[in-house]
Amino acid sequence: MQVPIMPAKGEKFIIPIGPQHPALKEPGHFEFSVDGEVVTGASLRLGYVHRGIEKGTEGRNWVQTLYLLERICGICSHVHATAYCLGVERLAGVEAPPRAQAIRSLVAELERIHSHLLWLGVAAHEAGFDMLFMHSWRDREIVMNLLEGLTGNRVNYSANVLGGVKCDIDARQTDAILAGLEHLEDRTRHYLTVVTSDVMFLRRTRGIGVMTKDVAEKLGVVGPTARASGVARDVRLNAPYAAYDRYPVELITATAGDLEARFIVRVQELFETYRVIRAILADLPEGELTVRMPRRIKEGETISRVEAPRGELFYFIKSNGSDTAERVKVRTPTLPNMASVLTLAVGHQLADMPMILAGIDPCFSCNDRMIVVRDPAGRGAHWTWDDLREYGIEYYR
Amino acid sequence: MNMVRGFATTLKHVIEGPVTIEYPEQERPVRERFKGRHALKRYENGLEKCIGCSLCAAACPADAIWVEAAENTDEERYSPGERYAKTYEINMLRCIFCGYCEDACPTEAIVLEHEYRLSFNDRYDAIYTKDMLIDPVPPGVQGTPQVTEPGKFTRSIPDMENPK
């Protein structure tokens, strides 16, 4: 239920967008106050796709939780599983073998290609450039097929298990990946030319949504969105996990901070990803894929951070010594980046809003961890079962 | 000049043909490791590999598998060893095709095959019973139950050392 906010007399005009809206692929509610065509203020309401995943982990054992958490995001599912596995392995005091760590990084990087190409398409579509959208999604099929060949699934790969990985990689798959990368690299070079030279496209991106480094630091923006503003931050470099200390990544940053810079950073990151994948394939350590994990995990708590395609993904895991996690807290990169949308919106045309939103690569359903109910009766944020029941009866009366 | 280049691009893509396929008429082959519908395997002599241990049901993150075991006898033998799966049901609406049942199975009895056309008109149709999942009997061999000696089953996982 949405309470209409009436503008004060002659003050401003509020345009509500969402929860269901053609320009939004996932539900979220935005309120833009406008002066003519120019946005003067923005507010956001999330929580429409809250799925109760964190609560769901409390009733499942450690292995079952892995599969639940992998389904937080349909695009970057592997990083969720990796973050969880690394955290639980640290709690249990075991370490996955080097070959498993390398394969984890490999799948994560393949997933980054898939995510960035998907984003490129979606963002181009928001700009009205459907040709780029279709082409980038066509090329995304290549990497999806590679992932299907490697793990058996196009999304939700379930490559990770606690204590290692499930899928091994042989010479035939190595060749397939290398051949696929060859083609993708060629295409990516083309995309880089397109996003930096297509005049119509540049009019939608150049100078739009400029975020300075100071603002980015202040808002705590993460991932490629922050790197496009010149913030040198990448978990793969700052706190190497899995096999990233063995195959170091080079940081890609830009200084402009506008939408064009975000396009450039993400497309250039693709080249870096191709390089890292080739490095991993050229020097894949031999050995076991898994180590034995105990069924019950020692008491303790840990945090685990990985670099998702969208930015830093944060996990807090607490164990009470049983076969179930006591608490798993997930913070996905969309949440800190969402604040930047509201700040950047001010002063732009209303028509630029979808592009600014797409610029952070939002993933609403990953991001929804709680629902705040704005209740006209003023019952506050905590509702008991009786309150909910009463509310339901009232609503359907 | 730009116009010529533009039309040349269009013409190139016309000649290239579509990248999409007409799905129900044409099908894209799945990859070797693709995880689709399950199958319960048999040994060459026709005995079922499944020993009804329920490890797959315990491992299943989605609680999609239901196994009920019963005792083998020499007169009515379904699988090598003491027990066999009397009931084996997988709810395909719950299954997330993670393949953990496959990993958990001590006898490699359950395997995720390549069938992906799984849609149903009724919720009850989505529950695959043992008869639907089990492989056909190899030619020239008697199906189950058989009258045979217990025999041995192969273990897929070597014994591992317990963690310290």
Coordinates of C-alpha atoms in Angstrom, one line a residue:
Chain A
M1 CA 0.0 0.0 0.0
Q2 CA 1.3 3.4 -0.9
V3 CA 0.4 6.5 1.0
P4 CA 0.1 9.5 -1.5
I5 CA 2.2 12.4 -0.4
M6 CA 0.5 15.6 -1.4
P7 CA 2.8 18.4 -2.4
A8 CA 2.4 21.6 -0.4
K9 CA 0.6 24.3 -2.2
G10 CA 2.5 25.5 -5.3
E11 CA 5.7 23.9 -4.0
K12 CA 6.5 20.9 -6.2
F13 CA 5.2 18.2 -8.4
I14 CA 6.0 14.6 -7.5
I15 CA 6.2 11.9 -10.1
P16 CA 6.0 8.4 -8.7
I17 CA 7.7 5.7 -10.7
G18 CA 7.1 2.1 -9.9
P19 CA 6.8 -0.4 -8.2
Q20 CA 5.7 -1.7 -11.6
H21 CA 6.9 0.4 -14.4
P22 CA 8.0 -0.1 -18.0
A23 CA 11.4 1.6 -17.4
L24 CA 12.1 -0.6 -14.4
K25 CA 12.9 -4.2 -14.9
E26 CA 12.5 -5.0 -11.3
P27 CA 10.1 -3.5 -8.7
G28 CA 11.2 -0.5 -6.8
H29 CA 9.4 2.7 -6.0
F30 CA 10.9 6.1 -6.9
E31 CA 9.5 9.5 -6.2
F32 CA 11.0 12.3 -8.2
S33 CA 10.0 15.8 -7.3
V34 CA 10.3 17.8 -10.5
D35 CA 10.4 21.4 -11.6
G36 CA 9.3 21.2 -15.2
E37 CA 11.5 18.5 -16.6
V38 CA 14.3 18.8 -14.1
V39 CA 14.4 16.6 -11.1
T40 CA 14.8 18.5 -7.8
G41 CA 14.7 15.6 -5.4
A42 CA 14.4 11.9 -5.3
S43 CA 13.4 9.3 -2.8
L44 CA 13.4 5.5 -3.0
R45 CA 11.5 2.7 -1.4
L46 CA 12.7 -0.8 -1.7
G47 CA 11.5 -4.1 -0.3
Y48 CA 9.0 -5.2 -2.9
V49 CA 10.9 -8.4 -3.7
H50 CA 11.9 -9.4 -0.2
R51 CA 12.2 -13.1 -0.1
G52 CA 13.2 -13.9 3.5
I53 CA 16.3 -15.6 2.4
E54 CA 18.3 -14.7 5.5
K55 CA 15.6 -16.2 7.7
G56 CA 15.4 -19.2 5.4
T57 CA 19.1 -20.0 6.2
E58 CA 18.2 -20.5 9.8
G59 CA 16.2 -23.6 9.1
R60 CA 18.7 -25.3 6.8
N61 CA 22.0 -27.0 7.3
W62 CA 25.3 -25.6 6.0
V63 CA 25.1 -27.4 2.6
Q64 CA 21.5 -26.6 1.9
T65 CA 22.1 -22.9 2.8
L66 CA 24.8 -22.8 0.1
Y67 CA 22.2 -23.6 -2.6
L68 CA 19.7 -21.2 -1.1
L69 CA 22.3 -18.3 -1.1
E70 CA 23.4 -19.2 -4.6
R71 CA 19.9 -18.2 -5.7
I72 CA 20.0 -14.7 -4.2
C73 CA 21.1 -13.4 -7.6
G74 CA 20.3 -15.0 -11.0
I75 CA 23.3 -13.3 -12.6
C76 CA 26.1 -13.3 -10.1
S77 CA 25.1 -16.5 -8.3
H78 CA 28.6 -17.8 -8.2
V79 CA 30.0 -15.0 -6.2
H80 CA 27.4 -15.5 -3.5
A81 CA 28.3 -19.2 -3.3
T82 CA 32.0 -18.3 -3.2
A83 CA 31.6 -15.7 -0.5
Y84 CA 29.6 -18.1 1.6
C85 CA 32.0 -21.1 1.0
L86 CA 35.1 -19.0 1.9
G87 CA 33.4 -17.8 5.1
V88 CA 32.3 -21.2 6.2
E89 CA 35.7 -22.8 5.3
R90 CA 37.4 -20.1 7.4
L91 CA 35.1 -20.9 10.3
A92 CA 35.7 -24.6 10.0
G93 CA 39.5 -24.0 9.7
V94 CA 39.9 -25.8 6.4
E95 CA 41.1 -24.5 3.1
A96 CA 40.1 -25.5 -0.3
P97 CA 42.9 -27.0 -2.5
P98 CA 44.7 -24.6 -4.9
R99 CA 43.1 -26.1 -7.9
A100 CA 39.6 -25.6 -6.5
Q101 CA 40.5 -22.0 -5.7
A102 CA 41.7 -21.4 -9.2
I103 CA 38.5 -22.9 -10.7
R104 CA 36.5 -20.7 -8.3
S105 CA 38.2 -17.6 -9.7
L106 CA 37.8 -18.9 -13.2
V107 CA 34.1 -19.4 -13.0
A108 CA 33.8 -16.0 -11.2
E109 CA 35.6 -14.3 -14.0
L110 CA 33.5 -16.0 -16.7
E111 CA 30.5 -14.9 -14.7
R112 CA 31.8 -11.3 -14.7
I113 CA 31.9 -11.4 -18.5
H114 CA 28.3 -12.7 -18.6
S115 CA 27.2 -10.0 -16.1
H116 CA 29.0 -7.1 -17.8
L117 CA 27.7 -8.1 -21.3
L118 CA 24.2 -8.4 -19.8
W119 CA 24.5 -5.0 -18.2
L120 CA 25.9 -3.5 -21.4
G121 CA 22.8 -4.7 -23.2
V122 CA 20.3 -3.5 -20.6
A123 CA 22.0 -0.1 -20.3
A124 CA 22.0 0.3 -24.1
H125 CA 18.3 -0.7 -24.2
E126 CA 17.5 2.0 -21.6
A127 CA 19.3 4.5 -23.9
G128 CA 17.1 3.4 -26.8
F129 CA 20.1 1.7 -28.5
D130 CA 18.5 -1.7 -29.1
M131 CA 21.0 -2.8 -31.7
L132 CA 23.7 -2.8 -29.1
F133 CA 21.4 -4.6 -26.7
M134 CA 20.7 -7.4 -29.1
H135 CA 24.3 -7.8 -30.2
S136 CA 25.8 -7.9 -26.7
W137 CA 23.2 -10.4 -25.6
R138 CA 23.9 -12.5 -28.7
D139 CA 27.6 -12.5 -27.7
R140 CA 26.7 -13.2 -24.1
E141 CA 25.4 -16.6 -25.3
I142 CA 29.0 -17.6 -26.0
V143 CA 30.0 -17.2 -22.4
M144 CA 26.8 -18.8 -21.2
N145 CA 27.5 -21.8 -23.3
L146 CA 31.0 -22.0 -21.9
L147 CA 29.6 -21.9 -18.4
E148 CA 27.1 -24.6 -19.3
G149 CA 29.9 -26.8 -20.7
L150 CA 32.0 -26.2 -17.6
T151 CA 29.4 -26.6 -14.9
G152 CA 26.2 -28.0 -16.5
N153 CA 24.1 -24.9 -15.9
R154 CA 23.7 -21.6 -17.7
V155 CA 22.9 -19.8 -14.5
N156 CA 23.1 -20.9 -10.9
Y157 CA 26.1 -23.0 -11.8
S158 CA 26.5 -24.7 -8.4
A159 CA 30.2 -25.0 -9.1
N160 CA 31.0 -24.5 -5.5
V161 CA 30.7 -27.0 -2.7
L162 CA 31.8 -26.5 0.9
G163 CA 35.5 -27.3 0.8
G164 CA 36.2 -27.0 -2.9
V165 CA 34.5 -27.1 -6.3
K166 CA 32.4 -29.7 -8.1
C167 CA 33.5 -29.3 -11.7
D168 CA 36.9 -30.1 -13.0
I169 CA 38.3 -28.6 -16.2
D170 CA 40.0 -30.6 -18.9
A171 CA 41.9 -29.8 -22.0
R172 CA 38.9 -29.8 -24.3
Q173 CA 37.1 -27.3 -22.1
T174 CA 40.2 -25.2 -21.9
D175 CA 40.3 -25.0 -25.7
A176 CA 36.6 -24.2 -25.9
I177 CA 37.1 -21.3 -23.4
L178 CA 40.1 -19.9 -25.2
A179 CA 38.3 -20.0 -28.5
G180 CA 35.3 -18.3 -27.0
L181 CA 37.4 -15.6 -25.4
E182 CA 39.1 -15.0 -28.8
H183 CA 35.8 -14.2 -30.3
L184 CA 34.5 -12.2 -27.3
E185 CA 37.7 -10.1 -27.2
D186 CA 37.1 -9.1 -30.8
R187 CA 33.5 -8.2 -30.1
T188 CA 34.4 -6.3 -26.9
R189 CA 36.9 -4.2 -28.9
H190 CA 34.0 -3.3 -31.2
Y191 CA 31.8 -2.4 -28.2
L192 CA 34.5 -0.1 -26.7
T193 CA 34.5 1.7 -30.0
V194 CA 30.7 2.0 -30.1
V195 CA 30.3 3.3 -26.5
T196 CA 33.1 5.9 -27.0
S197 CA 32.2 7.1 -30.5
D198 CA 28.6 6.7 -31.3
V199 CA 27.3 10.2 -31.3
M200 CA 23.7 9.5 -30.5
F201 CA 24.7 7.2 -27.7
L202 CA 27.2 9.7 -26.3
R203 CA 24.5 12.3 -26.0
R204 CA 22.8 10.0 -23.5
T205 CA 25.9 9.2 -21.5
R206 CA 28.6 11.9 -21.8
G207 CA 28.4 14.3 -18.8
I208 CA 25.2 12.7 -17.5
G209 CA 25.2 11.6 -13.8
V210 CA 28.6 12.9 -13.0
M211 CA 29.8 11.7 -9.6
T212 CA 33.1 13.1 -8.3
K213 CA 35.5 11.1 -6.3
D214 CA 34.6 12.9 -3.1
V215 CA 30.9 12.1 -3.5
A216 CA 31.7 8.5 -4.3
E217 CA 33.8 8.1 -1.2
K218 CA 31.2 9.8 0.9
L219 CA 28.3 7.6 -0.3
G220 CA 30.4 4.5 0.0
V221 CA 29.8 3.5 -3.6
V222 CA 31.4 0.2 -4.6
G223 CA 32.5 -1.7 -7.7
P224 CA 32.7 -0.4 -11.2
T225 CA 30.5 2.6 -10.3
A226 CA 33.1 3.8 -7.8
R227 CA 36.0 2.9 -10.1
A228 CA 34.4 5.1 -12.8
S229 CA 34.7 8.0 -10.4
G230 CA 38.4 7.3 -9.7
V231 CA 38.0 5.4 -6.5
A232 CA 40.7 2.7 -6.5
R233 CA 38.8 0.0 -4.7
D234 CA 38.5 -3.7 -5.7
V235 CA 38.3 -6.5 -3.2
R236 CA 40.2 -8.8 -5.6
L237 CA 43.2 -6.5 -5.1
N238 CA 42.7 -5.0 -1.6
A239 CA 42.0 -8.4 0.1
P240 CA 42.7 -11.2 -2.4
Y241 CA 40.5 -14.2 -1.9
A242 CA 40.3 -17.6 -3.8
A243 CA 43.2 -17.5 -6.3
Y244 CA 43.5 -13.8 -6.9
D245 CA 46.8 -13.5 -5.1
R246 CA 48.1 -16.0 -7.6
Y247 CA 46.6 -14.3 -10.6
P248 CA 46.6 -10.6 -9.8
V249 CA 44.0 -8.3 -11.4
E250 CA 44.9 -4.9 -12.7
L251 CA 42.7 -2.1 -11.5
I252 CA 40.6 -0.3 -14.1
T253 CA 39.6 3.2 -13.2
A254 CA 38.4 6.3 -14.9
T255 CA 38.2 9.9 -13.7
A256 CA 35.3 11.4 -15.5
G257 CA 32.7 9.8 -13.2
D258 CA 29.8 10.2 -15.7
L259 CA 27.8 7.5 -17.4
E260 CA 30.3 7.2 -20.3
A261 CA 33.0 6.5 -17.8
R262 CA 30.9 3.7 -16.3
F263 CA 30.5 2.2 -19.7
I264 CA 34.2 2.4 -20.4
V265 CA 35.3 1.0 -17.0
R266 CA 33.0 -2.0 -17.4
V267 CA 34.0 -2.7 -21.0
Q268 CA 37.7 -2.4 -20.2
E269 CA 37.2 -4.6 -17.2
L270 CA 36.1 -7.3 -19.7
F271 CA 39.6 -7.2 -21.3
E272 CA 41.1 -7.5 -17.9
T273 CA 38.9 -10.5 -17.2
Y274 CA 39.9 -12.2 -20.5
R275 CA 43.5 -11.7 -19.5
V276 CA 43.0 -13.2 -16.0
I277 CA 41.1 -16.2 -17.4
R278 CA 43.9 -16.9 -19.8
A279 CA 46.4 -16.6 -17.0
I280 CA 44.4 -19.1 -14.9
L281 CA 44.1 -21.6 -17.8
A282 CA 47.8 -21.3 -18.6
D283 CA 48.9 -22.1 -15.0
L284 CA 46.2 -24.2 -13.4
P285 CA 47.5 -26.0 -10.4
E286 CA 47.2 -29.7 -10.2
G287 CA 45.6 -31.6 -7.3
E288 CA 42.5 -32.4 -5.5
L289 CA 39.2 -30.6 -6.0
T290 CA 37.7 -30.9 -2.5
V291 CA 38.7 -31.4 1.1
R292 CA 36.5 -33.0 3.6
M293 CA 34.2 -30.6 5.5
P294 CA 32.8 -31.4 8.9
R295 CA 29.1 -31.5 9.2
R296 CA 29.1 -29.3 12.2
I297 CA 31.0 -26.0 12.0
K298 CA 33.0 -24.7 15.0
E299 CA 31.5 -21.9 17.0
G300 CA 32.5 -18.5 15.8
E301 CA 31.8 -15.6 13.4
T302 CA 33.4 -14.3 10.4
I303 CA 33.1 -11.9 7.5
S304 CA 33.7 -12.7 4.0
R305 CA 34.1 -10.2 1.1
V306 CA 34.3 -10.9 -2.6
E307 CA 34.2 -8.7 -5.6
A308 CA 30.9 -9.3 -7.4
P309 CA 30.5 -8.0 -11.0
R310 CA 28.6 -5.1 -9.4
G311 CA 31.0 -4.4 -6.6
E312 CA 31.8 -5.5 -3.1
L313 CA 29.7 -8.3 -1.8
F314 CA 29.7 -8.7 2.0
Y315 CA 28.8 -11.8 4.1
F316 CA 28.6 -12.1 7.8
I317 CA 28.3 -15.7 9.0
K318 CA 27.9 -16.8 12.6
S319 CA 27.9 -20.4 13.8
N320 CA 26.9 -21.7 17.1
G321 CA 28.6 -25.0 16.7
S322 CA 25.6 -26.9 15.2
D323 CA 24.9 -28.0 11.7
T324 CA 22.9 -24.8 11.0
A325 CA 24.1 -21.3 10.6
E326 CA 22.9 -19.1 13.4
R327 CA 23.0 -15.9 11.3
V328 CA 23.9 -15.2 7.7
K329 CA 23.9 -11.5 6.8
V330 CA 24.2 -10.5 3.2
R331 CA 24.9 -7.1 1.8
T332 CA 24.8 -6.9 -2.0
P333 CA 26.6 -4.1 -3.9
T334 CA 23.4 -2.6 -5.2
L335 CA 22.5 -1.2 -1.8
P336 CA 25.4 1.2 -1.3
N337 CA 25.2 2.1 -5.0
M338 CA 21.5 2.9 -4.8
A339 CA 22.2 6.0 -2.7
S340 CA 24.2 7.4 -5.6
V341 CA 21.2 7.3 -7.9
L342 CA 19.2 9.5 -5.5
T343 CA 22.1 12.0 -5.2
L344 CA 22.9 12.0 -9.0
A345 CA 19.2 12.4 -10.0
V346 CA 19.0 16.0 -8.8
G347 CA 19.5 18.5 -11.6
H348 CA 19.0 16.0 -14.4
Q349 CA 16.2 15.6 -16.8
L350 CA 13.5 13.1 -15.9
A351 CA 14.3 11.2 -19.1
D352 CA 17.8 10.5 -17.8
M353 CA 16.6 8.7 -14.8
P354 CA 16.4 5.2 -16.3
M355 CA 20.0 5.7 -17.6
I356 CA 21.3 6.9 -14.3
L357 CA 19.6 3.9 -12.6
A358 CA 20.9 1.5 -15.1
G359 CA 24.4 3.0 -14.7
I360 CA 24.9 1.4 -11.3
D361 CA 23.7 -2.0 -12.7
P362 CA 21.0 -2.4 -10.1
C363 CA 19.7 -5.7 -8.9
F364 CA 16.7 -5.1 -6.8
S365 CA 15.8 -8.6 -5.7
C366 CA 19.4 -9.3 -4.5
N367 CA 19.3 -6.2 -2.5
D368 CA 16.0 -6.5 -0.6
R369 CA 16.9 -7.6 2.9
M370 CA 14.0 -6.0 4.8
I371 CA 10.7 -4.3 4.3
V372 CA 9.9 -1.1 6.0
V373 CA 6.2 -0.5 6.2
R374 CA 5.0 3.1 6.0
D375 CA 1.8 2.9 7.9
P376 CA -0.6 5.8 8.2
A377 CA -1.8 4.5 11.6
G378 CA 1.8 5.0 12.9
R379 CA 2.3 1.5 14.2
G380 CA 6.1 1.7 13.7
A381 CA 8.5 -0.7 11.9
H382 CA 7.9 -3.8 14.1
W383 CA 4.6 -5.6 13.6
T384 CA 3.4 -8.6 15.6
W385 CA 1.4 -11.4 14.0
D386 CA -1.8 -9.9 15.5
D387 CA -1.0 -6.5 13.9
L388 CA -0.5 -8.1 10.5
R389 CA -3.7 -10.0 10.8
E390 CA -5.6 -6.9 11.8
Y391 CA -4.0 -5.0 8.9
G392 CA -5.0 -7.8 6.5
I393 CA -8.6 -7.8 7.6
E394 CA -8.7 -4.1 7.4
Y395 CA -7.2 -4.0 3.9
Y396 CA -9.5 -6.5 2.3
R397 CA -12.7 -5.2 4.0
Chain B
M1 CA 29.5 7.5 -47.7
N2 CA 28.2 6.8 -44.2
M3 CA 24.9 5.8 -45.8
V4 CA 26.6 3.2 -47.9
R5 CA 28.4 1.8 -44.9
G6 CA 25.2 1.7 -43.0
F7 CA 23.4 -0.3 -45.7
A8 CA 26.5 -2.5 -46.1
T9 CA 26.1 -3.5 -42.4
T10 CA 22.4 -4.2 -42.8
L11 CA 23.1 -6.3 -45.9
K12 CA 25.9 -8.2 -44.1
H13 CA 23.5 -9.2 -41.4
V14 CA 20.8 -10.2 -43.9
I15 CA 23.2 -12.6 -45.5
E16 CA 24.5 -13.9 -42.1
G17 CA 21.0 -15.2 -41.2
P18 CA 19.5 -15.3 -37.8
V19 CA 21.3 -16.4 -34.7
T20 CA 18.2 -17.6 -33.0
I21 CA 16.6 -21.0 -33.6
E22 CA 13.0 -22.0 -34.0
Y23 CA 12.8 -23.9 -30.7
P24 CA 10.1 -26.5 -30.8
E25 CA 11.0 -27.5 -34.3
Q26 CA 14.8 -27.2 -33.9
E27 CA 16.6 -28.1 -30.8
R28 CA 20.0 -27.0 -29.5
P29 CA 22.0 -29.9 -28.2
V30 CA 22.8 -29.6 -24.5
R31 CA 26.3 -29.8 -23.1
E32 CA 27.7 -33.0 -21.7
R33 CA 27.5 -31.8 -18.1
F34 CA 24.0 -30.4 -18.4
K35 CA 21.8 -31.3 -15.5
G36 CA 18.3 -32.2 -16.5
R37 CA 15.9 -34.9 -15.5
H38 CA 17.1 -37.6 -13.2
A39 CA 17.5 -41.3 -14.1
L40 CA 17.9 -44.3 -11.8
K41 CA 20.6 -46.6 -13.2
R42 CA 20.8 -50.4 -13.4
Y43 CA 23.7 -52.8 -13.4
E44 CA 24.4 -54.9 -16.6
N45 CA 22.6 -57.9 -15.0
G46 CA 19.4 -55.8 -14.6
L47 CA 19.6 -55.2 -10.9
E48 CA 19.0 -51.6 -9.7
K49 CA 21.9 -49.6 -8.5
C50 CA 19.9 -47.8 -5.9
I51 CA 20.2 -49.3 -2.4
G52 CA 17.6 -47.1 -0.7
C53 CA 20.0 -45.4 1.6
S54 CA 18.2 -42.0 1.4
L55 CA 21.5 -40.1 1.3
C56 CA 20.2 -38.2 -1.8
A57 CA 17.1 -37.2 0.1
A58 CA 19.3 -36.0 3.0
A59 CA 21.6 -34.0 0.7
C60 CA 18.8 -32.5 -1.3
P61 CA 18.7 -28.7 -0.5
A62 CA 15.2 -28.4 -1.8
D63 CA 13.7 -31.5 -0.1
A64 CA 12.5 -32.8 -3.4
I65 CA 13.4 -36.5 -3.0
W66 CA 11.4 -39.1 -1.1
V67 CA 12.9 -42.6 -0.6
E68 CA 11.4 -45.5 1.2
A69 CA 13.6 -48.5 1.5
A70 CA 12.6 -52.2 2.0
E71 CA 14.6 -55.4 2.5
N72 CA 15.8 -57.5 -0.4
T73 CA 15.4 -61.3 -0.1
D74 CA 17.0 -64.0 -2.2
E75 CA 13.7 -64.8 -3.9
E76 CA 12.8 -61.1 -4.6
R77 CA 16.0 -59.2 -5.3
Y78 CA 15.9 -55.7 -6.6
S79 CA 19.5 -54.5 -5.9
P80 CA 22.7 -56.0 -4.6
G81 CA 23.1 -55.6 -0.9
E82 CA 20.5 -55.7 1.8
R83 CA 18.0 -53.0 0.9
Y84 CA 16.4 -51.4 -2.2
A85 CA 14.3 -48.4 -2.8
K86 CA 10.7 -49.4 -2.6
T87 CA 9.4 -45.9 -3.3
Y88 CA 11.5 -43.4 -5.0
E89 CA 9.9 -40.1 -5.8
I90 CA 11.3 -36.8 -7.0
N91 CA 9.1 -33.7 -7.1
M92 CA 10.2 -31.9 -10.2
L93 CA 8.6 -28.7 -9.1
R94 CA 10.9 -28.6 -6.1
C95 CA 14.0 -29.8 -7.7
I96 CA 16.6 -27.1 -8.4
F97 CA 18.9 -29.4 -10.5
C98 CA 22.0 -28.7 -8.4
G99 CA 23.2 -32.3 -8.8
Y100 CA 23.9 -32.8 -5.2
C101 CA 22.0 -36.1 -5.1
E102 CA 24.3 -37.3 -7.8
D103 CA 27.3 -36.4 -5.6
A104 CA 25.8 -37.9 -2.5
C105 CA 24.9 -41.2 -4.0
P106 CA 27.3 -44.0 -2.9
T107 CA 26.5 -46.3 -5.8
E108 CA 26.1 -43.8 -8.7
A109 CA 22.5 -44.9 -9.0
I110 CA 21.0 -41.5 -9.6
V111 CA 22.3 -39.5 -12.5
L112 CA 21.1 -36.2 -13.9
E113 CA 20.4 -36.8 -17.6
H114 CA 19.8 -34.4 -20.5
E115 CA 16.0 -34.1 -20.6
Y116 CA 14.8 -30.6 -20.0
R117 CA 11.3 -30.5 -21.3
L118 CA 9.6 -30.7 -17.9
S119 CA 6.3 -29.1 -17.8
F120 CA 3.1 -30.4 -16.3
N121 CA -0.6 -29.7 -16.4
D122 CA -1.1 -30.8 -12.9
R123 CA 1.0 -30.6 -9.7
Y124 CA 0.7 -34.3 -9.1
D125 CA 2.1 -35.0 -12.6
A126 CA 5.3 -33.3 -11.4
I127 CA 6.0 -36.0 -8.9
Y128 CA 8.1 -38.6 -10.8
T129 CA 7.8 -42.1 -9.4
K130 CA 10.4 -44.8 -9.5
D131 CA 8.8 -46.4 -12.6
M132 CA 9.2 -43.2 -14.5
L133 CA 12.8 -42.5 -13.4
I134 CA 14.3 -45.9 -13.7
D135 CA 16.2 -46.9 -16.8
P136 CA 14.8 -49.7 -19.0
V137 CA 16.1 -53.2 -18.4
P138 CA 19.1 -54.0 -20.7
P139 CA 18.2 -56.4 -23.5
G140 CA 18.4 -60.1 -22.8
V141 CA 18.4 -59.6 -19.0
Q142 CA 15.6 -60.2 -16.6
G143 CA 14.1 -57.1 -14.8
T144 CA 13.6 -56.7 -11.1
P145 CA 12.7 -58.5 -8.9
Q146 CA 15.1 -61.3 -9.7
V147 CA 16.1 -64.5 -8.0
T148 CA 19.8 -63.9 -7.6
E149 CA 22.6 -64.0 -5.1
P150 CA 23.3 -60.7 -3.3
G151 CA 26.4 -59.8 -5.3
K152 CA 28.5 -56.7 -4.7
F153 CA 27.9 -53.0 -5.4
T154 CA 30.5 -50.6 -6.5
R155 CA 31.2 -47.6 -4.4
S156 CA 31.7 -44.4 -6.2
I157 CA 33.5 -42.5 -3.4
P158 CA 36.8 -43.8 -2.0
D159 CA 37.0 -43.8 1.8
M160 CA 38.2 -40.5 3.0
E161 CA 40.0 -39.7 6.2
N162 CA 38.0 -37.9 8.8
P163 CA 38.9 -34.3 9.4
K164 CA 41.0 -33.7 12.5

